[in-house]
Coordinates of C-alpha atoms (C1' of nucleotides) in Angstrom, one line a residue:
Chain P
X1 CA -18.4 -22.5 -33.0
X2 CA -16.7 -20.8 -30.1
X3 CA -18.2 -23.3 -27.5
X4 CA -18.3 -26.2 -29.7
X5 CA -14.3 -26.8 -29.7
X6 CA -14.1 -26.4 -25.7
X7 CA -14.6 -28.8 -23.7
X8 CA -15.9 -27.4 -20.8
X9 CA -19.0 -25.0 -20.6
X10 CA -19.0 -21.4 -19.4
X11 CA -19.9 -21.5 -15.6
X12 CA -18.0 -24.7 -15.4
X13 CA -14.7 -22.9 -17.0
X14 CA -15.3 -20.0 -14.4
X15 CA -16.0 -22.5 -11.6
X16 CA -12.9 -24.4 -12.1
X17 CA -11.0 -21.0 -12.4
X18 CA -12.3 -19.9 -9.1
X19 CA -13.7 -16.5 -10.3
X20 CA -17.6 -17.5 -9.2
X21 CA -17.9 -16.6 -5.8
X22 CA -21.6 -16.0 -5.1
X23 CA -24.7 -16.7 -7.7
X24 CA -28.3 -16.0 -7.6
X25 CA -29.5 -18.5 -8.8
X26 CA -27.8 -22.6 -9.5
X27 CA -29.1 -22.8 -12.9
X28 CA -26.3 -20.5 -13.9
X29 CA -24.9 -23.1 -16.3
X30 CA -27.7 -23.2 -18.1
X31 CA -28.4 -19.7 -18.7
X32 CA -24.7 -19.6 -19.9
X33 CA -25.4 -23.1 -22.0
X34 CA -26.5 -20.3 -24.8
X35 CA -24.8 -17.2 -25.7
X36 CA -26.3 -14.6 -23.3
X37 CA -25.6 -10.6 -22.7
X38 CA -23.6 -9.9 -19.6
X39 CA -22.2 -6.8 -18.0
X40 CA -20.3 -5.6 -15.4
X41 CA -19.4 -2.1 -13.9
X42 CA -16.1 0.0 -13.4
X43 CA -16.1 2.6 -11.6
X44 CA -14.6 6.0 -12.3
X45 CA -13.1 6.9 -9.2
X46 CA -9.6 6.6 -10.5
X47 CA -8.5 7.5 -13.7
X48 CA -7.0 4.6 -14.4
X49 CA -8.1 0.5 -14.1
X50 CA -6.1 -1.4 -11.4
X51 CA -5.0 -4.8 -10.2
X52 CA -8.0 -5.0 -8.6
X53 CA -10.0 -5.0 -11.9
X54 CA -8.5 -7.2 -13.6
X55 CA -10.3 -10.0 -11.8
X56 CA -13.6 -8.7 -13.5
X57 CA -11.6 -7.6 -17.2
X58 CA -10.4 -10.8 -17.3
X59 CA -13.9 -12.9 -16.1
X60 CA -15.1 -11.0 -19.1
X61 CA -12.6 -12.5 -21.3
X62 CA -13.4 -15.4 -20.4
X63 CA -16.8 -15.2 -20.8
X64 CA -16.3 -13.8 -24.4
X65 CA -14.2 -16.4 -25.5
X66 CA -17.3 -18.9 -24.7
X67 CA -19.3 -16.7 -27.1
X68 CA -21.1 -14.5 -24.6
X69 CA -22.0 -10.9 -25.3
X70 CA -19.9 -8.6 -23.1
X71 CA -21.1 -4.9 -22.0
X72 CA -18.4 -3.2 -19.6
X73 CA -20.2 -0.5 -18.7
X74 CA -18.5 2.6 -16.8
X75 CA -19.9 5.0 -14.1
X76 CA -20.1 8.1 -15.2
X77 CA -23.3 8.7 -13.1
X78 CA -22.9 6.7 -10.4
X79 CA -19.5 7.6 -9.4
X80 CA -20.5 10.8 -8.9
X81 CA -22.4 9.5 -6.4
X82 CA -20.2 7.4 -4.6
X83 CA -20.5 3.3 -4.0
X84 CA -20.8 2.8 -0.2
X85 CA -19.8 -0.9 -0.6
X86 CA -16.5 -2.1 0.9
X87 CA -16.1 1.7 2.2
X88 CA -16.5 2.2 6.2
X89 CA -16.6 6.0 5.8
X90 CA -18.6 8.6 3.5
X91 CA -16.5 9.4 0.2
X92 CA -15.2 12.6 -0.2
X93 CA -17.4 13.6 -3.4
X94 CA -15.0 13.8 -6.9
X95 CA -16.1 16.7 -8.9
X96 CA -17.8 16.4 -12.0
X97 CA -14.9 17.3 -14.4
X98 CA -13.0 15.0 -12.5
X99 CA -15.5 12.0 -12.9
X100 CA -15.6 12.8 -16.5
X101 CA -11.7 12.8 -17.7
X102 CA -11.9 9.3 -15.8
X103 CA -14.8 8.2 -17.3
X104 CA -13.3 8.9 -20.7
X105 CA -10.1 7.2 -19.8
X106 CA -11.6 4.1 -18.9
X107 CA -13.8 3.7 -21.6
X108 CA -10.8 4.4 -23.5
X109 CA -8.7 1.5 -21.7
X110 CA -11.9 -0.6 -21.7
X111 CA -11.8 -0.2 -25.8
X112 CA -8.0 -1.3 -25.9
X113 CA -8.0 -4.1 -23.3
X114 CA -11.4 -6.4 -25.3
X115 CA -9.9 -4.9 -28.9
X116 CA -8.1 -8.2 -29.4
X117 CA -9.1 -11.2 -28.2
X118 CA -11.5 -14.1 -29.3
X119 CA -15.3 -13.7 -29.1
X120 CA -17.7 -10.8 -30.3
X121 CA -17.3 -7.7 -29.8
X122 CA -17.7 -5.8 -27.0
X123 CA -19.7 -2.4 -25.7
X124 CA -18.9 0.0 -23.6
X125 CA -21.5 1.7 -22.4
X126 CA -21.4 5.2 -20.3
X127 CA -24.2 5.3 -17.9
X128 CA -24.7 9.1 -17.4
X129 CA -26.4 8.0 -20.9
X130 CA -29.4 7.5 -19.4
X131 CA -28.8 8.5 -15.5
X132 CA -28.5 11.8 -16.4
X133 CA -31.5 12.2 -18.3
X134 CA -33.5 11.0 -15.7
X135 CA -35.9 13.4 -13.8
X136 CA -35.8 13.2 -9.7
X137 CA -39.5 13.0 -9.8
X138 CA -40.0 9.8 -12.5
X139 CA -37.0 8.2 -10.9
X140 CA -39.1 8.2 -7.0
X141 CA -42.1 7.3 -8.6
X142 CA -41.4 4.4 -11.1
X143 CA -37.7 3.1 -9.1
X144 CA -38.1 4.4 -5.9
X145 CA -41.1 3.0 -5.0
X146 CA -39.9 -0.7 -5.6
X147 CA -36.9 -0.4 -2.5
X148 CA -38.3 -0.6 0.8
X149 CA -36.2 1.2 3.4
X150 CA -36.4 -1.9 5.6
X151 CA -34.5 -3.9 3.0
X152 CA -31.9 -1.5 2.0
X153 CA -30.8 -1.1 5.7
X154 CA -29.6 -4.2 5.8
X155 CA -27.8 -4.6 3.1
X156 CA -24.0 -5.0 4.3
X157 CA -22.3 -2.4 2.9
X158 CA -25.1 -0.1 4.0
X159 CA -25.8 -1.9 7.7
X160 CA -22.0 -1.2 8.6
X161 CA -22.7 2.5 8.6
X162 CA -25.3 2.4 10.4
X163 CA -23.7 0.7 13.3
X164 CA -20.9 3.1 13.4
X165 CA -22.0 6.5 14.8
X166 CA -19.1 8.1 13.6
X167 CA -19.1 7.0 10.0
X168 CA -23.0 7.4 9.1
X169 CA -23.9 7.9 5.6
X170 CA -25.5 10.3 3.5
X171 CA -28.5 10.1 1.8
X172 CA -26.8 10.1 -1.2
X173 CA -24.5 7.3 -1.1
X174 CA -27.7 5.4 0.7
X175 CA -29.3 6.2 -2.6
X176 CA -26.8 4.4 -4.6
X177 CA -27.8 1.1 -4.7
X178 CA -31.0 2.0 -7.0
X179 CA -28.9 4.2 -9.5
X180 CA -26.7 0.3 -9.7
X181 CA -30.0 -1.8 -9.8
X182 CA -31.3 0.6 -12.7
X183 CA -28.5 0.2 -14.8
X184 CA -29.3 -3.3 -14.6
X185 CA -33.1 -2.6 -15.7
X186 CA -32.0 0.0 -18.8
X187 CA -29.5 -2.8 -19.8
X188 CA -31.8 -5.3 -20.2
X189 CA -34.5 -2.9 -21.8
X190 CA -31.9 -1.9 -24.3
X191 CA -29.9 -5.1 -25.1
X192 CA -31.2 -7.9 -23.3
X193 CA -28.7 -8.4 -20.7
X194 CA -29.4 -11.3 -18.2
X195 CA -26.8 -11.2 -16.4
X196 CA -24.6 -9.0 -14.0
X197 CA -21.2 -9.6 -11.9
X198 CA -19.1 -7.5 -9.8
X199 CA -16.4 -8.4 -6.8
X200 CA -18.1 -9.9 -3.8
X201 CA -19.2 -6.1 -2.3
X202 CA -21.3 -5.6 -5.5
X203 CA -23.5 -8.6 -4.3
X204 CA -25.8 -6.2 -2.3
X205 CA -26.5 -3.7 -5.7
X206 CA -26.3 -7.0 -8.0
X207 CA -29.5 -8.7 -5.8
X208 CA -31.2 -5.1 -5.9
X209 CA -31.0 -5.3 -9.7
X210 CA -32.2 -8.5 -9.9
X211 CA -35.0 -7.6 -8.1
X212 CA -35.7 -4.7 -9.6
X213 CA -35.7 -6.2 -13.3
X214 CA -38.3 -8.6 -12.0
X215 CA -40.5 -5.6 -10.6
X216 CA -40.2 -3.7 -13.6
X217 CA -39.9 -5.9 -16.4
X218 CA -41.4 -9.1 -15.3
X219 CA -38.2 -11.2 -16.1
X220 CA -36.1 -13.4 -14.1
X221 CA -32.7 -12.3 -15.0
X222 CA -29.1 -13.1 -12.9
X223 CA -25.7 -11.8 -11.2
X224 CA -22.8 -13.5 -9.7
X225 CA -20.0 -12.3 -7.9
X226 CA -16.6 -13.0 -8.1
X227 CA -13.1 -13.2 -5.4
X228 CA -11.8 -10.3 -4.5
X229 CA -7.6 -9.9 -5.2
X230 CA -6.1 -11.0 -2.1
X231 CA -3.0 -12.8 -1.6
X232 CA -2.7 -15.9 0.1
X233 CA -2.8 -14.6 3.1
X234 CA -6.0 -12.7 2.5
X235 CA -4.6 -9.4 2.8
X236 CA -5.6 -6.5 0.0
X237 CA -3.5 -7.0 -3.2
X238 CA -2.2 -5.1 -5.9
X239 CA -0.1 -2.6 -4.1
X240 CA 3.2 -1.3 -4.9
X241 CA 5.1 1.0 -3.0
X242 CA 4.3 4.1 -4.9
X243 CA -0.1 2.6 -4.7
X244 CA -2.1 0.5 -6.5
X245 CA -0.6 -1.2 -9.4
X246 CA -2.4 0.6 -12.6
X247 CA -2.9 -0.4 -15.6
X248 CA -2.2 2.8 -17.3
X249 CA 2.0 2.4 -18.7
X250 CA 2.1 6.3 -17.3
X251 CA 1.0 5.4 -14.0
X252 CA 2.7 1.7 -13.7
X253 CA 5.4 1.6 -16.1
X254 CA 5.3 -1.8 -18.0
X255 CA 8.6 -2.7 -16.4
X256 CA 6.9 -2.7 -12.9
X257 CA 3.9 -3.8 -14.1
X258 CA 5.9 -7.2 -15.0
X259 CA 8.2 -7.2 -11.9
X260 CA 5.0 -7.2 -9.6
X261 CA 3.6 -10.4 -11.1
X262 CA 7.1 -12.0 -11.2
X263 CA 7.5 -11.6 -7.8
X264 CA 4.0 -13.6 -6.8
X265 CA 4.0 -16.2 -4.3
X266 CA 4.4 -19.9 -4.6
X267 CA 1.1 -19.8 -2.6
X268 CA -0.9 -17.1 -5.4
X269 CA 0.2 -18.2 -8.3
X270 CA -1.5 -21.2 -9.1
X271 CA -5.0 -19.1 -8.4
X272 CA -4.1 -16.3 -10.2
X273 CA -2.9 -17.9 -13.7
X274 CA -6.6 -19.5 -13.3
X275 CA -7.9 -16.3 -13.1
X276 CA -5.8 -14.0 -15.0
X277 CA -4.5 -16.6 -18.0
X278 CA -6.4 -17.9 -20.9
X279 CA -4.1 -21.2 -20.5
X280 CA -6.3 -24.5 -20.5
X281 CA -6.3 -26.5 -17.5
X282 CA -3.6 -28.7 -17.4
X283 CA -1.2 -26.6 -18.5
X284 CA -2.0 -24.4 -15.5
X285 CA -2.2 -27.2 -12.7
X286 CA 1.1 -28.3 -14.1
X287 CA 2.6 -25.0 -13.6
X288 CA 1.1 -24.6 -10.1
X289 CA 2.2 -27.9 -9.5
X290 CA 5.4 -27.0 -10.1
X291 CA 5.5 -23.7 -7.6
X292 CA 4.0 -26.0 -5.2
X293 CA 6.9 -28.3 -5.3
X294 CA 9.5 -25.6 -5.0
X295 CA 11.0 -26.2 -8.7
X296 CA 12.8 -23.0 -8.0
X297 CA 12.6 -22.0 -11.8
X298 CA 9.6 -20.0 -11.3
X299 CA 7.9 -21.0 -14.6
X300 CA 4.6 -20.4 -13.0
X301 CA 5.5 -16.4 -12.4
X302 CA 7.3 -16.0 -15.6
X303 CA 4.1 -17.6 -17.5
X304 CA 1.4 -15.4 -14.8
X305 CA 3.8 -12.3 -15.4
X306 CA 4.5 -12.6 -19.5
X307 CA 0.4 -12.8 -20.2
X308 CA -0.7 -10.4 -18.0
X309 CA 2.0 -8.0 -19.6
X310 CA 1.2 -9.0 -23.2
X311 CA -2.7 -8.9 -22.3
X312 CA -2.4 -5.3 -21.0
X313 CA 0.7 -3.7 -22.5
X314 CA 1.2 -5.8 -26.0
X315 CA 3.2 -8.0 -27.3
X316 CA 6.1 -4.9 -28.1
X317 CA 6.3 -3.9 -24.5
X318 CA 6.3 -7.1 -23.6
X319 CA 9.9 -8.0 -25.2
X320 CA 11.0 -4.8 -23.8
X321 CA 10.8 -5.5 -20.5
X322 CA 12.3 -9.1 -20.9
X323 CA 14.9 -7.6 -22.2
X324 CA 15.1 -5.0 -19.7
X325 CA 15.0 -7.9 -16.8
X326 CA 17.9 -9.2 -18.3
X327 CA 20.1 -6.5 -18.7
X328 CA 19.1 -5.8 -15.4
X329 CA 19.1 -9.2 -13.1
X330 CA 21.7 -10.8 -15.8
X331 CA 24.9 -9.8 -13.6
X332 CA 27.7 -8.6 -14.0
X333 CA 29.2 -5.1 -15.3
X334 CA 26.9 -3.2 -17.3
X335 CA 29.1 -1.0 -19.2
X336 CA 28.4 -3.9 -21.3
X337 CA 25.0 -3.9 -22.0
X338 CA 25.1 -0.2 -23.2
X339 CA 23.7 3.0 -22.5
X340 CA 20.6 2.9 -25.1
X341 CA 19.3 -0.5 -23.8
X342 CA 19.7 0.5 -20.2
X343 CA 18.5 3.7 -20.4
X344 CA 14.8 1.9 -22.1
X345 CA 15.3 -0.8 -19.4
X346 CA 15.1 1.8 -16.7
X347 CA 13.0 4.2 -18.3
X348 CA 10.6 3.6 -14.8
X349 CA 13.6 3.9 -12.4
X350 CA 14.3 7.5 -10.6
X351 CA 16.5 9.4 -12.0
X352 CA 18.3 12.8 -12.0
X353 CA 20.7 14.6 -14.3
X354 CA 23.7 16.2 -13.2
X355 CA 26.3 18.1 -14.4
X356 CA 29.4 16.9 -16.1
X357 CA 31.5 19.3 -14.0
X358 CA 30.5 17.2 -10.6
X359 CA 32.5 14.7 -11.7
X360 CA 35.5 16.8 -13.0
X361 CA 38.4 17.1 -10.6
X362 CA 38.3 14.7 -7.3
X363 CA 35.0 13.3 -8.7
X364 CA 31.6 13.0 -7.4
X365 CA 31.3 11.8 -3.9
X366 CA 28.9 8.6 -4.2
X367 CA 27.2 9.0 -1.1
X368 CA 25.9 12.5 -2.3
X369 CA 24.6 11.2 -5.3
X370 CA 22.6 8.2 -3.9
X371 CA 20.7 10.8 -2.0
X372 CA 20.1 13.3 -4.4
X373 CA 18.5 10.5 -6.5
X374 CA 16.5 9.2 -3.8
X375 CA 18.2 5.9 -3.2
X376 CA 18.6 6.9 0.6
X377 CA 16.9 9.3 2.6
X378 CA 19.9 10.3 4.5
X379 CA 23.7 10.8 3.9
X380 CA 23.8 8.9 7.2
X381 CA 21.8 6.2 5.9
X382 CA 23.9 6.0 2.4
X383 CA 26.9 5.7 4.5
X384 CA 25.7 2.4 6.3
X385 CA 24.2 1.2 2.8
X386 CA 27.6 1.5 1.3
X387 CA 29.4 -0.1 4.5
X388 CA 26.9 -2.6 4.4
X389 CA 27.9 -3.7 0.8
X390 CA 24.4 -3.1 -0.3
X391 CA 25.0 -0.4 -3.5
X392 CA 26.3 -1.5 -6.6
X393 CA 27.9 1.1 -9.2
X394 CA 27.3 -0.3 -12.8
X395 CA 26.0 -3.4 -11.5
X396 CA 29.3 -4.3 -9.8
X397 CA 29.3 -4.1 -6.2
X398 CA 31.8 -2.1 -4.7
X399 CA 35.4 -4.0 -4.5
X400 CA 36.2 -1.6 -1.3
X401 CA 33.0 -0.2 0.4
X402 CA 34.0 2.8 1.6
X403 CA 31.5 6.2 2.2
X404 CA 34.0 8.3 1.2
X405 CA 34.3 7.2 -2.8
X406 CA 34.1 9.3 -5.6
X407 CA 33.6 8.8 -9.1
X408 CA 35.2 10.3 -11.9
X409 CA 34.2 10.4 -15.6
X410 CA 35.4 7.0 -16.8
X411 CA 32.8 5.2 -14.4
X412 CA 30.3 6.7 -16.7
X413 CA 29.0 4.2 -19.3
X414 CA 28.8 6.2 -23.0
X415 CA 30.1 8.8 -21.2
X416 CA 27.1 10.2 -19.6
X417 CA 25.2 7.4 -17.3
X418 CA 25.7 6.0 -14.6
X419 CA 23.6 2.7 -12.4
X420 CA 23.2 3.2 -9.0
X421 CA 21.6 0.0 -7.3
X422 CA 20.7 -0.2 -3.4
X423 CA 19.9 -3.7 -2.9
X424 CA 18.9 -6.5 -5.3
X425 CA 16.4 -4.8 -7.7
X426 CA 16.3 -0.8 -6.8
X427 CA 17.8 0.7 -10.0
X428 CA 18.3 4.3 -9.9
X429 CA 20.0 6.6 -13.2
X430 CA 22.7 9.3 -12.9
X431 CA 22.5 11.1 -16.2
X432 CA 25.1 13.7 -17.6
X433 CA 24.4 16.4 -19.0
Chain J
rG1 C1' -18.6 19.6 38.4
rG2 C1' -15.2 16.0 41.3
rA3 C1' -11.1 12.1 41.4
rG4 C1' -7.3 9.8 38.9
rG5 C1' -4.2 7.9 34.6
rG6 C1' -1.6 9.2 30.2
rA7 C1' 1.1 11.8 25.9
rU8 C1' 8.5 8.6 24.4
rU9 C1' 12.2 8.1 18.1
rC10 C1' 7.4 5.0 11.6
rC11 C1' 3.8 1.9 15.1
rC12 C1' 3.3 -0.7 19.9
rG13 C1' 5.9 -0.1 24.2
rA14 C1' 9.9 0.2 28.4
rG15 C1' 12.7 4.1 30.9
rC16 C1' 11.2 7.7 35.8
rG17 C1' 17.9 12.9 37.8
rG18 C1' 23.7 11.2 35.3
rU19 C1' 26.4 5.0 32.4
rC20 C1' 20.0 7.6 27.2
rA21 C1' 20.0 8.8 20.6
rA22 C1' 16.8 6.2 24.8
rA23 C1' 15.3 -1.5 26.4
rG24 C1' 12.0 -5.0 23.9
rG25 C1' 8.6 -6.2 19.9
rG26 C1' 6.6 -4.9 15.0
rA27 C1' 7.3 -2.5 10.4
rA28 C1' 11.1 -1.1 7.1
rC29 C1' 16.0 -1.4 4.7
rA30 C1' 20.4 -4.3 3.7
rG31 C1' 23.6 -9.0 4.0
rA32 C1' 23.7 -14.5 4.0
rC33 C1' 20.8 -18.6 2.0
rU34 C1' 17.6 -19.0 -2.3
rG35 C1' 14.4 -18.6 -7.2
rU36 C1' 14.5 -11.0 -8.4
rA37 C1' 10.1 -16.1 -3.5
rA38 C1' 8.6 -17.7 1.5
rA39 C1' 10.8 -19.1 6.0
rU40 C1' 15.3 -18.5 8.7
rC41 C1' 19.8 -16.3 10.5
rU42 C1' 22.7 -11.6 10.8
rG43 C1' 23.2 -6.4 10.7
rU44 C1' 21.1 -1.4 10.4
rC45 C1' 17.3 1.5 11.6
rG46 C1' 17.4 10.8 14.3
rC47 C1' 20.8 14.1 11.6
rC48 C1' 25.7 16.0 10.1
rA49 C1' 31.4 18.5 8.7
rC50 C1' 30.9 10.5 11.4
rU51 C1' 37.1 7.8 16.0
rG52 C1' 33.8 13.7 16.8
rG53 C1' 29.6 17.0 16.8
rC54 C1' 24.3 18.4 16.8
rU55 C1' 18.9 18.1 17.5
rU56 C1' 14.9 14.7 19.9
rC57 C1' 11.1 11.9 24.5
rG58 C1' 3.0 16.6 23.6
rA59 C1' 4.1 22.6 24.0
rA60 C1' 6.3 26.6 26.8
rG61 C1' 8.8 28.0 31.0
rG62 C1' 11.6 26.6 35.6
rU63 C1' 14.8 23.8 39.3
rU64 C1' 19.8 21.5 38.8
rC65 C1' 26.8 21.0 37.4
rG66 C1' 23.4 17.7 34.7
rA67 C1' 16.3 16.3 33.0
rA68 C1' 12.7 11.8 28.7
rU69 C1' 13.0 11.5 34.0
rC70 C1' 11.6 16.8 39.2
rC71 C1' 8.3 21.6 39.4
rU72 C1' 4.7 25.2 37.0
rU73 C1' 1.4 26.5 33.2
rC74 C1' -0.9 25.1 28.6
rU75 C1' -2.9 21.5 24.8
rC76 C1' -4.8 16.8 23.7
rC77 C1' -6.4 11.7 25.1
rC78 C1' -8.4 8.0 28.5
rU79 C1' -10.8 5.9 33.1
rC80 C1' -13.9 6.4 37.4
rC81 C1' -17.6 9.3 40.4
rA82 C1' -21.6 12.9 39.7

RNA sequence: GGAGGGAUUCCCGAGCGGUCAAAGGGAACAGACUGUAAAUCUGUCGCCACUGGCUUCGAAGGUUCGAAUCCUUCUCCCUCCA
């Protein structure tokens, strides 16, 4: 009933989204014709899930809403082992506690993020499950023997550390590809999974487990891979400038989590609401149309960045940080706005408490406060940033930038905050107290 | 083992006795424009008690009224010949 009322198939919907990037096999539409069990990995090297992943979260959605059977499955073995792909030098080993508390967290996130959404339900398996259990012995004989060498070496992600002297590779990370290709095998054994994706430097441990399903259980089964996040100009995305943009409302507050997708290019944002949305088709190519053009409303952002908030964060946090964004980019003086909204708005922004004394008596000297709550790295540098008309007090510029202004207690909105801005968007809180 | 070249402010890279807090480019930050974009233009870009002062040019000494610039030693890099 799920596929019935679309009107276009599974493989075609990912094609036309852009999220298939290479497949082993062209009958994929077929296989996905019929609801099938698919699975893909997440790796526990952080403890939360990042920009990066969303590109696979969300190929699962996908997927799910066209009736498919999703299993996300998380590395609690084999990121204690380390993926060599995409890396150009040996990982530093994380310990096993550490490996574990992530592996819980993202099974936990994992659980949150498919919760809602249409199409059945989804597992999440750990693979330690059955990794672990496994003797070093059985694994040689009965995995082991199925990889030649040969082959392994020139696998990319392998290959590239051969070449570079300096790099190398252990034997454990050379090992990891068969740990990857027998997840592949257990999955199928256990719930007939046919099919595996990862980002495009999973395509090496994706064709191993293809392989390796054949070998051992006699069946043709399938992987694709899909885009990695880059932005238009091909560079890495999903950084901010405190790291990767996490999923995790502790690690990337909701509030920057929103601004970052706001702030996409003309150029992304007609890929990424084809990845990242579950719009239809011509809603999307009439919003990218209208980034392409220029419009200058930024529909296309607003729409990326308001889904991708409700998707991860809810539908609560969601109208939070609308309202914060326009408290915050609405102008004007805002004394207005209050301090309880502002201080929710800016719940993210740095911030320090001082005492009430400081601004007793001649009053606080601005320039000391915007470096003691980090808005400048240098009473110098405050100085020219006030001279420069750059630092709004309240949200009102200054009406006579001058380095040697002080602020007494009635600049304080409720009597005990005060907005520092450097720039456009850096907010920064003065509390009393 | 021998012969040379180099180490400069976040990065690249000029400077080679005073006019050097040190050219130029990149990055970054801000202003204008705009759409909380891109491009463009403009400004800033060691620190402070900021019309002045202080500390920087691999490290430590030395020469000199004065050194990033000259000398000595040390550390590290690179090239060529063995």
């Amino acid at each position: 009933m799920l596929v019935k009322d679309r009107h276009m198939g599974a493989f075609e919907e990912l094609t036309w989204r852009g999220l298939v990037q290479q497949t082993t096999s062209d009958n994929l539409a077929q296989l996905l014709a019929t609801p099938t069990v698919i699975y893909t990995g997440f790796d526990p090297s952080a403890s939360s899930l990042h920009a990066g992943t969303l590109v696979p979260l969300m190929t699962m959605a996908h997927l799910r809403r066209h009736g498919h059977q999703i299993i996300a499955l998380v590395g609690g073995a084999t990121g204690m082992i380390g993926d060599p792909s995409g890396k150009t030098s040996e990982r530093k080993l994380l310990d096993a506690e550490e490996v574990g508390a992530n592996t819980r967290q993202l099974a936990a996130q994992l659980a949150t993020f498919f919760e809602t959404g249409e199409g059945p339900p989804v597992r999440i398996v750990d693979n330690l499950d059955w990794l672990g259990k496994l003797s070093l012995v059985d694994f040689l004989r009965d995995v082991g023997k199925h990889f030649a060498v040969n082959q392994m070496m020139q696998r990319d992600s392998v290959r590239q550390r051969f070449e570079t002297r300096e790099a190398g590779i252990s034997y454990t990370e050379f090992s990891y590809m068969l740990l990857q290709a027998y997840d592949f095998v257990e999955l199928h054994r256990r719930f007939g999974c046919r099919l595996q994706c990862g980002a495009s430097d999973q395509w090496g441990n994706i064709v191993s487990g293809v392989d390796l399903v054949r070998r051992l259980a006699g069946e043709t089964v399938h992987g694709f891979t899909m885009p990695l996040l880059t932005n238009a100009e091909g560079k890495k995305y999903g950084k901010t400038e405190k790291g990767a943009l996490f999923l995790d409302g502790k690690l990337t507050s909701p509030y920057a989590f929103y601004q970052f997708w706001l702030n996409t290019a003309d150029a992304d944002v007609g890929r990424f609401l084809r990845w990242f949305t579950l719009r239809a088709q011509p809603e999307i190519e009439a919003l990218g149309a209208g980034a392409q053009q220029g419009s200058g409303d930024r529909v296309a952002q607003k729409a990326l960045a308001a889904d991708l908030t409700r998707q991860i964060h809810g539908e609560a946090e969601l109208g939070r940080v609308l309202r914060a964004a326009e408290s915050l980019f609405g102008g004007g003086d805002l004394r207005a706005v209050g301090g309880a909204l502002l201080e929710e708005a800016l719940s993210a922004a740095p911030s320090i408490t001082v005492g009430r004394d400081r601004f007793e008596g001649e009053g606080a000297l601005l320039v000391d406060l915007l470096v003691e709550v980090g808005a400048c790295p240098s009473k110098s540098d405050a100085r020219r940033q006030v001279a420069a008309g750059a630092i709004a007090v309240n949200g009102t510029p200054l009406a006579s930038p001058s380095a040697e202004l002080r602020l007494a207690p009635r600049d304080l909105i409720d009597d005990r905050l005060l907005i520092l801005r450097r720039g456009k968007r850096n907010n920064y809180v003065v509390r009393v107290g």
